[in-house]
């Protein structure tokens, strides 16, 4: 099924000037960029976004880290995009992430791990509506589509 998912290029990625390189990973894979913008996150929106971590000792530290610079939020689309993007990102702890994954190739940290990616269809829908207005998501034909997928794959 064709899905949309949220990717956030975290402040560590912006500071390390890796925005282009990381975006290129997703583009090369064949995901369609349906929306993208730079924004400064706030404690309020991060408290919602990371609500599942609110009992963790590192909750405030993670939120603070996400506010140290603007981030780049992206909406990516493709067949089974949520799972495909999670697989490209790799597991949370960059030190344990396999080489070849984004975190495995670019991160030495549990926290400073380059990207956020939505983890389920429900979270993807909720997160996209949290960070994008409907008119900021663009529907256009991806010219390469018939070369990315067989006709029975979507
Ligand atoms: P993911 O981003 O892989 O979906 P989580 O939703 O569990 O992972 O955590 C959100 C973010 O909080 C992580 O990407 C990471 O930046 C930070 N985080 C999670 N667990 C830890 C930890 N044990 N120590 C430091 N930071 C953590």
mmCIF file of C-alpha atoms and ligand atoms in Angstrom:
data_model
loop_
_atom_site.group_PDB
_atom_site.id
_atom_site.type_symbol
_atom_site.label_atom_id
_atom_site.label_comp_id
_atom_site.label_asym_id
_atom_site.label_seq_id
_atom_site.Cartn_x
_atom_site.Cartn_y
_atom_site.Cartn_z
ATOM 1 C CA UNK A 1 0.000 0.000 0.000
ATOM 2 C CA UNK A 2 1.224 3.504 -0.790
ATOM 3 C CA UNK A 3 1.971 5.249 2.507
ATOM 4 C CA UNK A 4 3.226 8.603 3.687
ATOM 5 C CA UNK A 5 5.623 8.881 6.596
ATOM 6 C CA UNK A 6 7.322 11.632 8.578
ATOM 7 C CA UNK A 7 11.083 12.037 8.732
ATOM 8 C CA UNK A 8 12.711 14.709 10.876
ATOM 9 C CA UNK A 9 16.325 15.587 10.145
ATOM 10 C CA UNK A 10 17.426 16.336 13.704
ATOM 11 C CA UNK A 11 19.571 19.284 14.890
ATOM 12 C CA UNK A 12 22.670 17.031 14.872
ATOM 13 C CA UNK A 13 22.122 16.520 11.135
ATOM 14 C CA UNK A 14 21.619 20.234 10.487
ATOM 15 C CA UNK A 15 24.734 21.140 12.534
ATOM 16 C CA UNK A 16 26.887 18.480 10.900
ATOM 17 C CA UNK A 17 25.802 19.733 7.445
ATOM 18 C CA UNK A 18 24.409 16.320 6.530
ATOM 19 C CA UNK A 19 20.961 17.440 5.317
ATOM 20 C CA UNK A 20 21.772 16.853 1.640
ATOM 21 C CA UNK A 21 23.497 13.528 2.219
ATOM 22 C CA UNK A 22 20.692 12.105 4.334
ATOM 23 C CA UNK A 23 17.965 13.339 1.988
ATOM 24 C CA UNK A 24 19.871 11.736 -0.866
ATOM 25 C CA UNK A 25 19.607 8.341 0.859
ATOM 26 C CA UNK A 26 15.813 8.566 0.792
ATOM 27 C CA UNK A 27 15.724 9.948 -2.751
ATOM 28 C CA UNK A 28 18.004 7.205 -4.047
ATOM 29 C CA UNK A 29 15.810 4.565 -2.479
ATOM 30 C CA UNK A 30 12.938 5.845 -4.620
ATOM 31 C CA UNK A 31 10.782 7.566 -2.012
ATOM 32 C CA UNK A 32 8.800 10.557 -3.255
ATOM 33 C CA UNK A 33 9.319 13.815 -1.377
ATOM 34 C CA UNK A 34 5.783 15.075 -0.777
ATOM 35 C CA UNK A 35 6.628 17.898 1.650
ATOM 36 C CA UNK A 36 9.650 19.510 3.278
ATOM 37 C CA UNK A 37 10.356 22.545 5.469
ATOM 38 C CA UNK A 38 12.730 23.886 8.080
ATOM 39 C CA UNK A 39 11.227 24.701 11.458
ATOM 40 C CA UNK A 40 12.174 25.456 15.047
ATOM 41 C CA UNK A 41 10.558 22.934 17.404
ATOM 42 C CA UNK A 42 9.182 23.957 20.809
ATOM 43 C CA UNK A 43 8.984 22.185 24.159
ATOM 44 C CA UNK A 44 5.211 22.027 23.732
ATOM 45 C CA UNK A 45 5.211 20.209 20.394
ATOM 46 C CA UNK A 46 8.061 17.941 21.515
ATOM 47 C CA UNK A 47 6.167 16.976 24.677
ATOM 48 C CA UNK A 48 3.394 15.699 22.385
ATOM 49 C CA UNK A 49 5.767 14.143 19.879
ATOM 50 C CA UNK A 50 7.770 12.292 22.542
ATOM 51 C CA UNK A 51 4.844 11.652 24.957
ATOM 52 C CA UNK A 52 5.717 7.923 24.927
ATOM 53 C CA UNK A 53 9.051 8.846 26.585
ATOM 54 C CA UNK A 54 7.608 11.141 29.275
ATOM 55 C CA UNK A 55 8.505 8.755 32.129
ATOM 56 C CA UNK A 56 12.085 8.255 30.933
ATOM 57 C CA UNK A 57 14.939 9.993 32.759
ATOM 58 C CA UNK A 58 16.217 11.401 29.442
ATOM 59 C CA UNK A 59 12.872 12.923 28.358
ATOM 60 C CA UNK A 60 13.845 16.580 28.929
ATOM 61 C CA UNK A 61 17.345 16.047 27.576
ATOM 62 C CA UNK A 62 15.994 14.578 24.328
ATOM 63 C CA UNK A 63 13.549 17.477 23.944
ATOM 64 C CA UNK A 64 16.312 20.034 24.656
ATOM 65 C CA UNK A 65 18.520 18.413 22.043
ATOM 66 C CA UNK A 66 15.714 18.693 19.467
ATOM 67 C CA UNK A 67 15.509 22.470 20.103
ATOM 68 C CA UNK A 68 19.209 23.346 19.774
ATOM 69 C CA UNK A 69 18.733 24.365 16.126
ATOM 70 C CA UNK A 70 15.971 24.245 13.528
ATOM 71 C CA UNK A 71 15.141 20.831 12.106
ATOM 72 C CA UNK A 72 14.021 19.781 8.623
ATOM 73 C CA UNK A 73 10.716 17.932 8.502
ATOM 74 C CA UNK A 74 9.951 15.779 5.474
ATOM 75 C CA UNK A 75 6.955 13.834 4.232
ATOM 76 C CA UNK A 76 8.076 10.835 2.190
ATOM 77 C CA UNK A 77 5.807 8.573 0.186
ATOM 78 C CA UNK A 78 6.148 5.103 -1.289
ATOM 79 C CA UNK A 79 4.846 1.539 -1.130
ATOM 80 C CA UNK A 80 5.143 0.421 2.515
ATOM 81 C CA UNK A 81 7.099 3.638 3.110
ATOM 82 C CA UNK A 82 6.794 3.546 6.911
ATOM 83 C CA UNK A 83 8.609 0.230 7.253
ATOM 84 C CA UNK A 84 11.036 0.968 4.399
ATOM 85 C CA UNK A 85 12.093 4.277 5.972
ATOM 86 C CA UNK A 86 12.505 2.669 9.427
ATOM 87 C CA UNK A 87 14.729 0.021 7.863
ATOM 88 C CA UNK A 88 16.855 2.680 6.128
ATOM 89 C CA UNK A 89 17.241 4.562 9.435
ATOM 90 C CA UNK A 90 18.259 1.506 11.475
ATOM 91 C CA UNK A 91 17.794 0.929 15.223
ATOM 92 C CA UNK A 92 17.730 3.842 17.695
ATOM 93 C CA UNK A 93 21.252 3.463 19.075
ATOM 94 C CA UNK A 94 23.663 4.554 16.347
ATOM 95 C CA UNK A 95 26.514 2.556 17.879
ATOM 96 C CA UNK A 96 24.533 -0.655 17.427
ATOM 97 C CA UNK A 97 23.023 0.192 14.043
ATOM 98 C CA UNK A 98 24.383 -1.878 11.168
ATOM 99 C CA UNK A 99 26.682 -0.253 8.618
ATOM 100 C CA UNK A 100 24.631 0.630 5.559
ATOM 101 C CA UNK A 101 21.798 2.087 7.622
ATOM 102 C CA UNK A 102 21.671 5.861 8.100
ATOM 103 C CA UNK A 103 22.278 5.636 11.849
ATOM 104 C CA UNK A 104 24.893 2.930 11.319
ATOM 105 C CA UNK A 105 26.787 5.120 8.888
ATOM 106 C CA UNK A 106 26.410 8.536 10.544
ATOM 107 C CA UNK A 107 25.764 8.188 14.289
ATOM 108 C CA UNK A 108 27.760 7.185 17.371
ATOM 109 C CA UNK A 109 24.900 7.986 19.767
ATOM 110 C CA UNK A 110 21.634 6.741 21.247
ATOM 111 C CA UNK A 111 20.280 10.300 21.292
ATOM 112 C CA UNK A 112 22.061 12.122 18.466
ATOM 113 C CA UNK A 113 20.857 9.660 15.874
ATOM 114 C CA UNK A 114 20.326 11.814 12.770
ATOM 115 C CA UNK A 115 16.652 11.138 11.977
ATOM 116 C CA UNK A 116 13.244 10.628 13.469
ATOM 117 C CA UNK A 117 10.976 8.270 11.491
ATOM 118 C CA UNK A 118 7.318 7.385 12.162
ATOM 119 C CA UNK A 119 6.845 3.851 13.464
ATOM 120 C CA UNK A 120 3.307 2.856 12.385
ATOM 121 C CA UNK A 121 0.484 4.010 10.083
ATOM 122 C CA UNK A 122 -1.347 5.543 13.063
ATOM 123 C CA UNK A 123 1.694 7.491 14.270
ATOM 124 C CA UNK A 124 2.599 8.555 10.719
ATOM 125 C CA UNK A 125 -0.852 10.114 10.196
ATOM 126 C CA UNK A 126 -0.770 11.816 13.595
ATOM 127 C CA UNK A 127 2.811 13.070 13.191
ATOM 128 C CA UNK A 128 2.275 14.382 9.660
ATOM 129 C CA UNK A 129 -0.732 16.388 10.850
ATOM 130 C CA UNK A 130 1.345 17.665 13.780
ATOM 131 C CA UNK A 131 4.085 19.101 11.574
ATOM 132 C CA UNK A 132 2.388 19.870 8.233
ATOM 133 C CA UNK A 133 -0.686 21.825 7.172
ATOM 134 C CA UNK A 134 -2.653 19.928 4.486
ATOM 135 C CA UNK A 135 -1.573 22.407 1.773
ATOM 136 C CA UNK A 136 2.092 21.745 2.575
ATOM 137 C CA UNK A 137 1.771 18.148 1.350
ATOM 138 C CA UNK A 138 2.094 18.008 -2.432
ATOM 139 C CA UNK A 139 0.469 15.462 -4.723
ATOM 140 C CA UNK A 140 2.337 15.197 -8.007
ATOM 141 C CA UNK A 141 3.189 12.324 -10.278
ATOM 142 C CA UNK A 142 6.555 10.671 -9.722
ATOM 143 C CA UNK A 143 7.763 10.147 -13.295
ATOM 144 C CA UNK A 144 9.956 7.197 -12.289
ATOM 145 C CA UNK A 145 7.064 5.326 -10.612
ATOM 146 C CA UNK A 146 6.731 2.535 -13.257
ATOM 147 C CA UNK A 147 10.478 1.936 -12.975
ATOM 148 C CA UNK A 148 10.417 1.761 -9.174
ATOM 149 C CA UNK A 149 7.586 -0.755 -8.803
ATOM 150 C CA UNK A 150 5.940 -3.663 -10.601
ATOM 151 C CA UNK A 151 2.288 -2.979 -11.412
ATOM 152 C CA UNK A 152 1.071 -5.445 -8.750
ATOM 153 C CA UNK A 153 3.113 -3.865 -5.946
ATOM 154 C CA UNK A 154 0.823 -0.936 -5.141
HETATM 155 P P1 LIG B 1 13.161 6.011 17.584
HETATM 156 O O1 LIG B 1 13.562 7.436 17.299
HETATM 157 O O2 LIG B 1 14.193 5.032 17.077
HETATM 158 O O3 LIG B 1 11.765 5.675 17.120
HETATM 159 P P2 LIG B 1 12.229 6.227 20.388
HETATM 160 O O4 LIG B 1 10.888 6.682 19.911
HETATM 161 O O5 LIG B 1 12.280 5.115 21.379
HETATM 162 O O6 LIG B 1 13.189 5.806 19.178
HETATM 163 O O7 LIG B 1 12.986 7.455 21.051
HETATM 164 C C1 LIG B 1 12.900 8.739 20.507
HETATM 165 C C2 LIG B 1 14.251 9.399 20.552
HETATM 166 O O8 LIG B 1 14.651 9.566 21.927
HETATM 167 C C3 LIG B 1 15.372 8.586 19.927
HETATM 168 O O9 LIG B 1 15.461 8.747 18.532
HETATM 169 C C4 LIG B 1 16.600 9.137 20.636
HETATM 170 O O10 LIG B 1 16.999 10.389 20.094
HETATM 171 C C5 LIG B 1 16.065 9.373 22.037
HETATM 172 N N1 LIG B 1 16.303 8.198 22.913
HETATM 173 C C6 LIG B 1 15.580 7.063 22.980
HETATM 174 N N2 LIG B 1 16.106 6.205 23.879
HETATM 175 C C7 LIG B 1 17.194 6.825 24.382
HETATM 176 C C8 LIG B 1 18.181 6.488 25.373
HETATM 177 N N3 LIG B 1 18.141 5.304 26.016
HETATM 178 N N4 LIG B 1 19.161 7.381 25.627
HETATM 179 C C9 LIG B 1 19.206 8.577 24.988
HETATM 180 N N5 LIG B 1 18.308 8.965 24.066
HETATM 181 C C10 LIG B 1 17.315 8.111 23.764
#
